[in-house]
Amino acid sequence: MSVPEAPGSMAAAPPAPSSRAHRAALWTVFGLVHGLIILLCFTGPGWPLGDVEQVYRSWAEGGASGRFQVGIDTPFVYPILAFVPIILALAFGPALYAATWLGMVTLLDAVAFAVLLRRPGKAAPRAAWWWLGFLALLGPVALARIDAVTVPIVILALLLLATRPLWGAALLTIGTWLKVWPFAALAALVVVSRQRGRVLATAAGTSAVIVLIALILGSGLTVFSFVTEQTGRGIQIESPVGLVWMWQAALDLPGSFLYYDREILTFQVTGPGIDLAIALMTPLLALTVAAVLLLGWRAIRDGASFERLYPPLLLALVVTLIAVNKVGSPQFIGWLAAPVIFGLVLRPRAWRTPAVLVAVMAGMTQLLYPSLYDGLLTAEPLMVLLLTLRNLLEFVLLGWAIREVWRSPAADRRAGLPRPVPNPRTPILETDPHTPDPHSPDPKE
């Protein structure tokens, strides 16, 4: 993806004292931010650790005792690999389950953070600062959900695509078997890659190994139960489509109200027309994802470069999975960190707008959950208005990403980049030899 560094370049030179001091400051703030979030998880308003302490721990204890194992002998709402971090957090016993979970996620963040800081140039440290600010704004759900395991894995995979593309594809596949959303990064990679056959083979091979292990453990078709568990869900209160009934409940219109689904363990809405919406949302999501992928395919066929096309295509797909979804959990906003960090690394100036939008959305999300969640559960108009504004920003972000995908071929032509010529012997993400180093600022941006 990037041009190899020349001997004696900045990447090969030892870090200057100022660079070492900068890294030390970044790591200090990394510790402070994660320490603050962990403190909020234990002492903040609401019960941010509810999923970890109540749901994940019960699954872990069931598996450890041999009574049941989700995804093997009972249906599982998540893909089968999600059970791995869930059971690992039991390493120091049930009493320390939450602390172990938070420590494990912090360690994963540290690995991705370290790899990010190893990239040459000024863009990576700036992206690291943005990530720390984003985590602080998002708050407890940045660590206290299964999604928090997948985000650093996806960030690490994206950063590996330049030098270890097959490892990157394998990590994205593993992330998909933890929580479905990393499939967006994998699908975008298949569209943009010059050797998508190798990407598909890596993903298929990794998936086959995971499924085979589950089958050996006796899962049968239960290994795919996460698909049916998700499609059977109702409309969650924080989803964009749920705003129709949230506003009706806020205005005390008859027939619309919030309720707690004890099977899915989440708050949902109901009211006139809800069954039709439930039936339509999954097909609508699939069609929208397909439409975004087709836009990406059109752009790559018209000569768009990887650096200009892949990050916004990835962002468009991730935002689609959030905005066109009947589920709307607060931790979904955490997914946006991966495409924004990658965009800031490759084209920092062009990605200022989405970086600001996502940071604002993160802060609004922490207000919605857990800070003022009780008001949302009673459909207070001000809280529903805050939720409406946050959800509208999702569509603004989606519009920005789709515009960038659409404009990417023409933008590359204006920059004077030659149309890429496929070569079966080139690495998966190798750029044209005339492509500028993506770590350098683009004066046209």
Tab-separated table of C-alpha atoms in Angstrom:
chain	number	residue	atom	x	y	z
A	1	MET	CA	0.000	0.000	0.000
A	2	SER	CA	2.772	2.433	0.836
A	3	VAL	CA	6.053	3.157	-0.867
A	4	PRO	CA	8.993	1.426	0.893
A	5	GLU	CA	11.145	3.752	2.918
A	6	ALA	CA	14.517	4.608	1.428
A	7	PRO	CA	17.668	3.812	3.391
A	8	GLY	CA	18.409	6.532	5.862
A	9	SER	CA	14.826	7.804	5.818
A	10	MET	CA	12.974	9.058	8.857
A	11	ALA	CA	11.516	5.601	9.504
A	12	ALA	CA	14.976	4.049	9.771
A	13	ALA	CA	16.502	6.759	11.943
A	14	PRO	CA	16.400	6.516	15.735
A	15	PRO	CA	13.690	8.662	17.299
A	16	ALA	CA	14.722	12.179	18.215
A	17	PRO	CA	14.443	13.285	21.850
A	18	SER	CA	11.353	15.339	21.014
A	19	SER	CA	9.822	12.289	19.354
A	20	ARG	CA	10.526	10.158	22.432
A	21	ALA	CA	8.989	12.823	24.646
A	22	HIS	CA	5.940	12.956	22.379
A	23	ARG	CA	5.512	9.183	22.567
A	24	ALA	CA	5.929	9.284	26.337
A	25	ALA	CA	3.194	11.927	26.520
A	26	LEU	CA	0.919	9.823	24.326
A	27	TRP	CA	1.421	6.734	26.488
A	28	THR	CA	0.869	8.766	29.658
A	29	VAL	CA	-2.423	10.094	28.346
A	30	PHE	CA	-3.309	6.576	27.137
A	31	GLY	CA	-2.982	5.353	30.725
A	32	LEU	CA	-4.899	8.313	32.130
A	33	VAL	CA	-7.776	7.974	29.650
A	34	HIS	CA	-8.140	4.249	30.208
A	35	GLY	CA	-7.849	4.725	33.959
A	36	LEU	CA	-10.593	7.359	33.861
A	37	ILE	CA	-12.889	5.130	31.796
A	38	ILE	CA	-12.304	2.188	34.137
A	39	LEU	CA	-13.124	4.429	37.104
A	40	LEU	CA	-16.344	5.532	35.380
A	41	CYS	CA	-17.230	1.895	34.699
A	42	PHE	CA	-17.160	1.160	38.441
A	43	THR	CA	-18.350	4.447	39.939
A	44	GLY	CA	-20.177	6.365	37.196
A	45	PRO	CA	-23.940	6.771	36.806
A	46	GLY	CA	-26.089	3.853	35.755
A	47	TRP	CA	-24.610	0.383	35.413
A	48	PRO	CA	-22.074	0.527	32.575
A	49	LEU	CA	-20.748	-2.926	33.489
A	50	GLY	CA	-24.195	-4.513	33.308
A	51	ASP	CA	-23.481	-6.570	30.204
A	52	VAL	CA	-20.066	-7.641	31.493
A	53	GLU	CA	-21.056	-8.521	35.066
A	54	GLN	CA	-24.507	-9.928	34.396
A	55	VAL	CA	-24.517	-11.380	30.882
A	56	TYR	CA	-20.921	-12.164	29.906
A	57	ARG	CA	-20.019	-13.565	33.321
A	58	SER	CA	-23.047	-15.858	33.341
A	59	TRP	CA	-22.058	-17.198	29.920
A	60	ALA	CA	-18.468	-17.669	31.096
A	61	GLU	CA	-19.506	-19.467	34.281
A	62	GLY	CA	-21.896	-21.679	32.320
A	63	GLY	CA	-19.088	-22.712	30.000
A	64	ALA	CA	-16.520	-23.168	32.774
A	65	SER	CA	-18.869	-25.363	34.811
A	66	GLY	CA	-19.907	-27.457	31.820
A	67	ARG	CA	-23.597	-26.625	32.293
A	68	PHE	CA	-23.867	-25.024	28.852
A	69	GLN	CA	-21.717	-23.302	26.270
A	70	VAL	CA	-23.242	-20.579	24.161
A	71	GLY	CA	-22.757	-21.087	20.446
A	72	ILE	CA	-22.173	-24.818	20.940
A	73	ASP	CA	-25.191	-26.337	22.710
A	74	THR	CA	-27.316	-23.190	23.081
A	75	PRO	CA	-27.948	-20.340	20.592
A	76	PHE	CA	-25.628	-17.364	20.836
A	77	VAL	CA	-26.426	-13.772	19.889
A	78	TYR	CA	-22.776	-13.233	18.855
A	79	PRO	CA	-20.530	-15.215	16.490
A	80	ILE	CA	-18.783	-18.144	18.170
A	81	LEU	CA	-15.355	-16.509	18.726
A	82	ALA	CA	-16.953	-13.947	21.040
A	83	PHE	CA	-16.942	-16.662	23.683
A	84	VAL	CA	-13.111	-16.632	23.752
A	85	PRO	CA	-12.642	-13.201	25.430
A	86	ILE	CA	-15.753	-13.868	27.511
A	87	ILE	CA	-14.261	-17.032	29.020
A	88	LEU	CA	-10.747	-15.532	29.269
A	89	ALA	CA	-12.046	-12.783	31.535
A	90	LEU	CA	-12.845	-15.511	34.086
A	91	ALA	CA	-9.113	-16.240	34.485
A	92	PHE	CA	-8.873	-14.672	37.957
A	93	GLY	CA	-12.276	-15.815	39.184
A	94	PRO	CA	-15.843	-14.471	39.110
A	95	ALA	CA	-15.157	-11.768	41.713
A	96	LEU	CA	-12.560	-10.132	39.457
A	97	TYR	CA	-14.389	-10.771	36.203
A	98	ALA	CA	-15.141	-7.125	35.380
A	99	ALA	CA	-11.646	-5.939	36.311
A	100	THR	CA	-10.091	-8.696	34.202
A	101	TRP	CA	-12.310	-7.781	31.265
A	102	LEU	CA	-11.339	-4.112	31.435
A	103	GLY	CA	-7.659	-5.010	31.757
A	104	MET	CA	-7.886	-7.329	28.749
A	105	VAL	CA	-9.496	-4.675	26.551
A	106	THR	CA	-6.953	-2.082	27.700
A	107	LEU	CA	-4.142	-4.460	26.721
A	108	LEU	CA	-5.674	-4.934	23.256
A	109	ASP	CA	-5.945	-1.167	22.865
A	110	ALA	CA	-2.294	-0.857	23.891
A	111	VAL	CA	-1.179	-3.313	21.205
A	112	ALA	CA	-3.043	-1.415	18.468
A	113	PHE	CA	-1.825	1.904	19.910
A	114	ALA	CA	1.798	0.737	19.812
A	115	VAL	CA	1.517	-0.400	16.194
A	116	LEU	CA	-0.101	2.913	15.269
A	117	LEU	CA	2.764	4.872	16.833
A	118	ARG	CA	5.329	2.840	14.884
A	119	ARG	CA	4.144	4.291	11.592
A	120	PRO	CA	6.425	6.991	10.141
A	121	GLY	CA	5.409	10.601	9.767
A	122	LYS	CA	3.316	13.004	11.814
A	123	ALA	CA	-0.098	11.672	10.819
A	124	ALA	CA	-0.004	8.587	13.062
A	125	PRO	CA	0.662	10.447	16.356
A	126	ARG	CA	-2.104	12.896	15.499
A	127	ALA	CA	-4.457	10.002	14.824
A	128	ALA	CA	-3.403	8.540	18.177
A	129	TRP	CA	-4.293	11.788	19.943
A	130	TRP	CA	-7.671	11.756	18.213
A	131	TRP	CA	-8.269	8.150	19.346
A	132	LEU	CA	-7.552	9.054	22.975
A	133	GLY	CA	-9.955	11.987	22.800
A	134	PHE	CA	-12.577	9.805	21.153
A	135	LEU	CA	-12.293	7.156	23.896
A	136	ALA	CA	-12.664	9.779	26.621
A	137	LEU	CA	-15.741	11.228	24.900
A	138	LEU	CA	-17.371	7.839	24.352
A	139	GLY	CA	-16.850	6.755	27.949
A	140	PRO	CA	-17.545	3.364	29.561
A	141	VAL	CA	-18.962	1.570	26.516
A	142	ALA	CA	-15.571	2.083	24.852
A	143	LEU	CA	-14.294	-0.724	27.114
A	144	ALA	CA	-17.253	-2.499	28.700
A	145	ARG	CA	-18.736	-4.343	25.714
A	146	ILE	CA	-17.685	-7.164	23.386
A	147	ASP	CA	-17.367	-4.511	20.650
A	148	ALA	CA	-14.401	-3.089	22.561
A	149	VAL	CA	-12.480	-6.292	21.786
A	150	THR	CA	-13.073	-5.981	18.057
A	151	VAL	CA	-12.161	-2.304	17.596
A	152	PRO	CA	-8.409	-2.640	18.350
A	153	ILE	CA	-8.297	-5.855	16.308
A	154	VAL	CA	-9.718	-4.031	13.278
A	155	ILE	CA	-7.382	-1.066	13.795
A	156	LEU	CA	-4.423	-3.447	13.970
A	157	ALA	CA	-5.617	-5.294	10.853
A	158	LEU	CA	-5.941	-2.056	8.877
A	159	LEU	CA	-2.457	-0.956	9.894
A	160	LEU	CA	-1.050	-4.337	8.799
A	161	LEU	CA	-2.567	-4.221	5.318
A	162	ALA	CA	0.462	-2.426	3.865
A	163	THR	CA	3.132	-4.868	5.012
A	164	ARG	CA	1.249	-8.023	6.042
A	165	PRO	CA	-1.913	-7.979	3.911
A	166	LEU	CA	-2.862	-11.622	4.446
A	167	TRP	CA	-2.435	-11.240	8.201
A	168	GLY	CA	-4.628	-8.173	7.993
A	169	ALA	CA	-7.313	-10.102	6.100
A	170	ALA	CA	-7.097	-12.959	8.598
A	171	LEU	CA	-7.475	-10.563	11.532
A	172	LEU	CA	-10.519	-8.954	9.904
A	173	THR	CA	-12.033	-12.420	9.515
A	174	ILE	CA	-11.340	-13.214	13.168
A	175	GLY	CA	-12.940	-9.890	14.105
A	176	THR	CA	-16.022	-10.819	12.076
A	177	TRP	CA	-16.342	-14.061	14.048
A	178	LEU	CA	-16.239	-11.994	17.245
A	179	LYS	CA	-18.846	-9.408	16.198
A	180	VAL	CA	-20.260	-9.121	12.702
A	181	TRP	CA	-19.373	-5.475	11.965
A	182	PRO	CA	-15.687	-6.071	10.914
A	183	PHE	CA	-17.174	-7.798	7.882
A	184	ALA	CA	-17.504	-4.252	6.503
A	185	ALA	CA	-13.714	-3.859	6.420
A	186	LEU	CA	-13.319	-7.284	4.835
A	187	ALA	CA	-15.989	-6.634	2.177
A	188	ALA	CA	-14.465	-3.258	1.312
A	189	LEU	CA	-11.052	-4.911	1.012
A	190	VAL	CA	-12.414	-7.504	-1.407
A	191	VAL	CA	-13.816	-4.713	-3.582
A	192	VAL	CA	-10.674	-2.552	-3.541
A	193	SER	CA	-7.939	-5.202	-3.561
A	194	ARG	CA	-6.159	-6.002	-6.809
A	195	GLN	CA	-5.925	-9.640	-5.726
A	196	ARG	CA	-9.283	-10.132	-4.108
A	197	GLY	CA	-9.009	-13.865	-4.744
A	198	ARG	CA	-6.237	-14.133	-2.153
A	199	VAL	CA	-8.252	-12.039	0.301
A	200	LEU	CA	-11.298	-14.247	-0.199
A	201	ALA	CA	-9.187	-17.393	0.144
A	202	THR	CA	-7.689	-16.109	3.395
A	203	ALA	CA	-11.112	-15.199	4.776
A	204	ALA	CA	-12.634	-18.505	3.680
A	205	GLY	CA	-9.751	-20.521	5.099
A	206	THR	CA	-9.815	-18.710	8.437
A	207	SER	CA	-13.591	-19.094	8.671
A	208	ALA	CA	-13.382	-22.785	7.774
A	209	VAL	CA	-10.942	-23.430	10.620
A	210	ILE	CA	-13.188	-21.595	13.106
A	211	VAL	CA	-16.329	-23.426	11.987
A	212	LEU	CA	-14.524	-26.787	11.921
A	213	ILE	CA	-13.369	-26.368	15.522
A	214	ALA	CA	-16.922	-25.464	16.556
A	215	LEU	CA	-18.296	-28.526	14.747
A	216	ILE	CA	-15.735	-30.773	16.455
A	217	LEU	CA	-16.922	-29.362	19.784
A	218	GLY	CA	-20.453	-30.428	18.840
A	219	SER	CA	-22.073	-27.169	17.762
A	220	GLY	CA	-23.826	-28.412	14.640
A	221	LEU	CA	-25.752	-25.585	12.987
A	222	THR	CA	-25.833	-23.720	16.308
A	223	VAL	CA	-22.538	-22.162	15.252
A	224	PHE	CA	-24.614	-20.005	12.886
A	225	SER	CA	-27.305	-19.175	15.455
A	226	PHE	CA	-26.097	-15.552	15.706
A	227	VAL	CA	-27.704	-14.934	12.304
A	228	THR	CA	-31.207	-15.954	13.353
A	229	GLU	CA	-30.814	-14.399	16.806
A	230	GLN	CA	-30.190	-11.002	15.210
A	231	THR	CA	-32.830	-11.181	12.476
A	232	GLY	CA	-35.533	-11.983	15.045
A	233	ARG	CA	-34.920	-8.860	17.126
A	234	GLY	CA	-37.328	-5.949	17.517
A	235	ILE	CA	-36.660	-2.213	17.138
A	236	GLN	CA	-34.172	-0.971	19.734
A	237	ILE	CA	-34.824	2.423	21.308
A	238	GLU	CA	-31.559	4.039	20.141
A	239	SER	CA	-31.775	3.002	16.498
A	240	PRO	CA	-32.588	5.710	13.932
A	241	VAL	CA	-35.743	3.911	12.813
A	242	GLY	CA	-36.816	3.660	16.460
A	243	LEU	CA	-37.129	7.446	16.597
A	244	VAL	CA	-40.551	7.151	14.951
A	245	TRP	CA	-41.935	5.445	18.056
A	246	MET	CA	-39.657	7.209	20.542
A	247	TRP	CA	-41.202	10.538	19.532
A	248	GLN	CA	-44.689	9.064	19.717
A	249	ALA	CA	-43.919	7.837	23.239
A	250	ALA	CA	-42.383	11.215	24.166
A	251	LEU	CA	-45.562	12.965	22.985
A	252	ASP	CA	-47.766	10.446	24.865
A	253	LEU	CA	-49.479	9.242	21.698
A	254	PRO	CA	-51.563	6.127	22.348
A	255	GLY	CA	-50.136	2.708	21.493
A	256	SER	CA	-46.432	3.584	21.450
A	257	PHE	CA	-44.189	2.795	24.406
A	258	LEU	CA	-40.835	1.360	25.489
A	259	TYR	CA	-40.419	-2.124	26.962
A	260	TYR	CA	-37.639	-4.443	28.114
A	261	ASP	CA	-37.147	-7.593	26.066
A	262	ARG	CA	-36.024	-10.218	28.587
A	263	GLU	CA	-34.944	-12.654	25.878
A	264	ILE	CA	-32.633	-10.237	24.064
A	265	LEU	CA	-31.932	-8.232	27.264
A	266	THR	CA	-32.434	-4.814	25.757
A	267	PHE	CA	-34.940	-1.955	25.631
A	268	GLN	CA	-37.120	-1.792	22.529
A	269	VAL	CA	-40.064	0.224	21.215
A	270	THR	CA	-43.456	-0.839	19.998
A	271	GLY	CA	-46.406	0.879	18.445
A	272	PRO	CA	-48.488	1.133	15.261
A	273	GLY	CA	-46.649	-0.286	12.253
A	274	ILE	CA	-43.793	-1.779	14.265
A	275	ASP	CA	-44.153	-5.289	12.788
A	276	LEU	CA	-43.792	-3.955	9.252
A	277	ALA	CA	-40.674	-2.016	10.241
A	278	ILE	CA	-39.153	-5.110	11.872
A	279	ALA	CA	-39.798	-7.124	8.706
A	280	LEU	CA	-38.338	-4.471	6.381
A	281	MET	CA	-35.207	-3.381	8.234
A	282	THR	CA	-33.009	-6.443	7.641
A	283	PRO	CA	-33.654	-6.555	3.848
A	284	LEU	CA	-33.198	-2.766	3.704
A	285	LEU	CA	-29.859	-3.068	5.492
A	286	ALA	CA	-28.698	-5.767	3.076
A	287	LEU	CA	-29.742	-3.711	0.044
A	288	THR	CA	-28.013	-0.588	1.352
A	289	VAL	CA	-24.778	-2.471	2.024
A	290	ALA	CA	-24.947	-3.915	-1.498
A	291	ALA	CA	-25.510	-0.442	-2.969
A	292	VAL	CA	-22.475	0.977	-1.132
A	293	LEU	CA	-20.326	-1.949	-2.315
A	294	LEU	CA	-21.473	-1.316	-5.889
A	295	LEU	CA	-20.420	2.325	-5.567
A	296	GLY	CA	-17.012	1.121	-4.419
A	297	TRP	CA	-16.798	-1.329	-7.316
A	298	ARG	CA	-17.666	1.446	-9.772
A	299	ALA	CA	-14.943	3.649	-8.253
A	300	ILE	CA	-12.231	0.996	-8.420
A	301	ARG	CA	-13.188	0.175	-12.016
A	302	ASP	CA	-12.827	3.881	-12.848
A	303	GLY	CA	-9.277	3.923	-11.500
A	304	ALA	CA	-9.576	5.103	-7.883
A	305	SER	CA	-6.495	4.447	-5.740
A	306	PHE	CA	-6.557	2.417	-2.555
A	307	GLU	CA	-5.550	5.370	-0.350
A	308	ARG	CA	-8.392	7.534	-1.627
A	309	LEU	CA	-11.109	4.889	-1.939
A	310	TYR	CA	-10.717	2.277	0.778
A	311	PRO	CA	-11.041	4.461	3.928
A	312	PRO	CA	-14.280	6.245	2.882
A	313	LEU	CA	-15.735	3.011	1.504
A	314	LEU	CA	-15.014	1.347	4.830
A	315	LEU	CA	-16.541	4.280	6.710
A	316	ALA	CA	-19.650	4.226	4.497
A	317	LEU	CA	-20.174	0.528	5.175
A	318	VAL	CA	-19.664	0.863	8.928
A	319	VAL	CA	-22.035	3.834	9.176
A	320	THR	CA	-24.583	1.902	7.106
A	321	LEU	CA	-24.448	-0.958	9.601
A	322	ILE	CA	-25.244	1.588	12.342
A	323	ALA	CA	-27.727	3.915	10.650
A	324	VAL	CA	-29.795	1.417	8.648
A	325	ASN	CA	-30.272	-0.999	11.505
A	326	LYS	CA	-33.086	-1.867	13.853
A	327	VAL	CA	-30.510	-2.302	16.623
A	328	GLY	CA	-28.873	0.851	17.978
A	329	SER	CA	-26.635	0.108	20.939
A	330	PRO	CA	-24.370	2.950	22.185
A	331	GLN	CA	-21.223	0.854	21.736
A	332	PHE	CA	-21.802	0.817	17.962
A	333	ILE	CA	-20.332	4.329	17.824
A	334	GLY	CA	-17.055	2.763	18.929
A	335	TRP	CA	-16.813	1.001	15.556
A	336	LEU	CA	-16.240	4.362	13.869
A	337	ALA	CA	-12.824	4.733	15.497
A	338	ALA	CA	-11.214	2.224	13.119
A	339	PRO	CA	-12.074	3.870	9.759
A	340	VAL	CA	-11.446	7.372	11.112
A	341	ILE	CA	-8.002	6.456	12.500
A	342	PHE	CA	-7.084	4.779	9.219
A	343	GLY	CA	-8.317	7.779	7.238
A	344	LEU	CA	-6.373	10.184	9.451
A	345	VAL	CA	-3.217	8.118	8.939
A	346	LEU	CA	-3.512	8.061	5.138
A	347	ARG	CA	-5.043	11.483	4.370
A	348	PRO	CA	-5.098	13.581	7.556
A	349	ARG	CA	-6.320	16.849	6.060
A	350	ALA	CA	-9.173	15.285	4.118
A	351	TRP	CA	-10.398	13.433	7.211
A	352	ARG	CA	-10.769	16.388	9.553
A	353	THR	CA	-14.526	16.657	8.953
A	354	PRO	CA	-15.414	13.027	9.775
A	355	ALA	CA	-13.008	13.112	12.740
A	356	VAL	CA	-14.900	16.067	14.229
A	357	LEU	CA	-18.314	14.558	13.464
A	358	VAL	CA	-17.433	11.227	15.070
A	359	ALA	CA	-15.949	12.921	18.143
A	360	VAL	CA	-19.153	14.929	18.622
A	361	MET	CA	-21.229	11.770	18.192
A	362	ALA	CA	-19.100	10.027	20.834
A	363	GLY	CA	-19.703	12.793	23.369
A	364	MET	CA	-23.436	12.780	22.681
A	365	THR	CA	-23.488	9.011	23.043
A	366	GLN	CA	-21.926	9.139	26.523
A	367	LEU	CA	-24.614	11.619	27.545
A	368	LEU	CA	-27.257	9.254	26.226
A	369	TYR	CA	-25.635	6.246	27.904
A	370	PRO	CA	-24.895	5.941	30.722
A	371	SER	CA	-25.024	9.539	31.976
A	372	LEU	CA	-28.673	10.424	31.292
A	373	TYR	CA	-30.037	7.037	30.285
A	374	ASP	CA	-32.914	7.098	32.781
A	375	GLY	CA	-34.361	10.073	30.932
A	376	LEU	CA	-34.181	8.212	27.645
A	377	LEU	CA	-35.960	5.203	29.166
A	378	THR	CA	-38.872	7.443	30.127
A	379	ALA	CA	-38.836	9.081	26.675
A	380	GLU	CA	-38.227	12.590	27.990
A	381	PRO	CA	-38.521	14.955	25.000
A	382	LEU	CA	-35.122	16.585	25.563
A	383	MET	CA	-33.402	13.199	25.648
A	384	VAL	CA	-35.247	12.041	22.537
A	385	LEU	CA	-34.154	15.287	20.861
A	386	LEU	CA	-30.531	14.585	21.811
A	387	LEU	CA	-30.874	11.063	20.414
A	388	THR	CA	-32.404	12.504	17.224
A	389	LEU	CA	-29.505	14.908	16.714
A	390	ARG	CA	-26.946	12.148	17.313
A	391	ASN	CA	-28.687	9.854	14.835
A	392	LEU	CA	-28.958	12.641	12.242
A	393	LEU	CA	-25.182	13.054	12.439
A	394	GLU	CA	-24.871	9.399	11.431
A	395	PHE	CA	-26.568	10.218	8.125
A	396	VAL	CA	-24.443	13.347	7.673
A	397	LEU	CA	-21.365	11.155	8.131
A	398	LEU	CA	-22.764	8.578	5.713
A	399	GLY	CA	-23.331	11.305	3.137
A	400	TRP	CA	-19.743	12.535	3.477
A	401	ALA	CA	-18.360	9.010	3.037
A	402	ILE	CA	-20.516	8.229	-0.014
A	403	ARG	CA	-19.521	11.535	-1.605
A	404	GLU	CA	-15.841	10.685	-1.124
A	405	VAL	CA	-16.333	7.218	-2.617
A	406	TRP	CA	-18.138	8.691	-5.633
A	407	ARG	CA	-15.521	11.407	-6.207
A	408	SER	CA	-12.439	9.235	-5.643
A	409	PRO	CA	-11.670	8.359	-9.313
A	410	ALA	CA	-11.995	11.965	-10.491
A	411	ALA	CA	-9.979	13.201	-7.505
A	412	ASP	CA	-7.139	10.838	-8.396
A	413	ARG	CA	-7.213	12.029	-12.009
A	414	ARG	CA	-7.038	15.664	-10.891
A	415	ALA	CA	-4.048	14.738	-8.729
A	416	GLY	CA	-2.332	13.377	-11.846
A	417	LEU	CA	-2.193	9.764	-10.677
A	418	PRO	CA	-2.055	7.135	-13.455
A	419	ARG	CA	-4.806	4.561	-13.663
A	420	PRO	CA	-3.695	1.397	-11.787
A	421	VAL	CA	-2.911	-1.571	-14.031
A	422	PRO	CA	-3.610	-4.973	-12.406
A	423	ASN	CA	-0.559	-7.214	-12.129
A	424	PRO	CA	-0.999	-10.758	-10.816
A	425	ARG	CA	2.440	-10.665	-9.217
A	426	THR	CA	1.943	-7.508	-7.192
A	427	PRO	CA	1.139	-7.617	-3.471
A	428	ILE	CA	-2.525	-7.292	-2.565
A	429	LEU	CA	-2.419	-3.590	-1.772
A	430	GLU	CA	0.645	-2.369	-3.628
A	431	THR	CA	0.146	1.079	-5.091
A	432	ASP	CA	1.292	2.290	-8.454
A	433	PRO	CA	4.995	3.233	-8.322
A	434	HIS	CA	4.069	6.833	-9.214
A	435	THR	CA	1.606	7.129	-6.325
A	436	PRO	CA	2.804	9.646	-3.709
A	437	ASP	CA	3.688	8.372	-0.267
A	438	PRO	CA	0.366	8.341	1.643
A	439	HIS	CA	2.188	9.443	4.805
A	440	SER	CA	3.016	12.767	3.167
A	441	PRO	CA	0.434	15.580	3.155
A	442	ASP	CA	-1.379	16.044	-0.131
A	443	PRO	CA	-1.069	19.726	-1.095
A	444	LYS	CA	-4.332	19.463	-3.063
A	445	GLU	CA	-6.340	18.385	-0.030
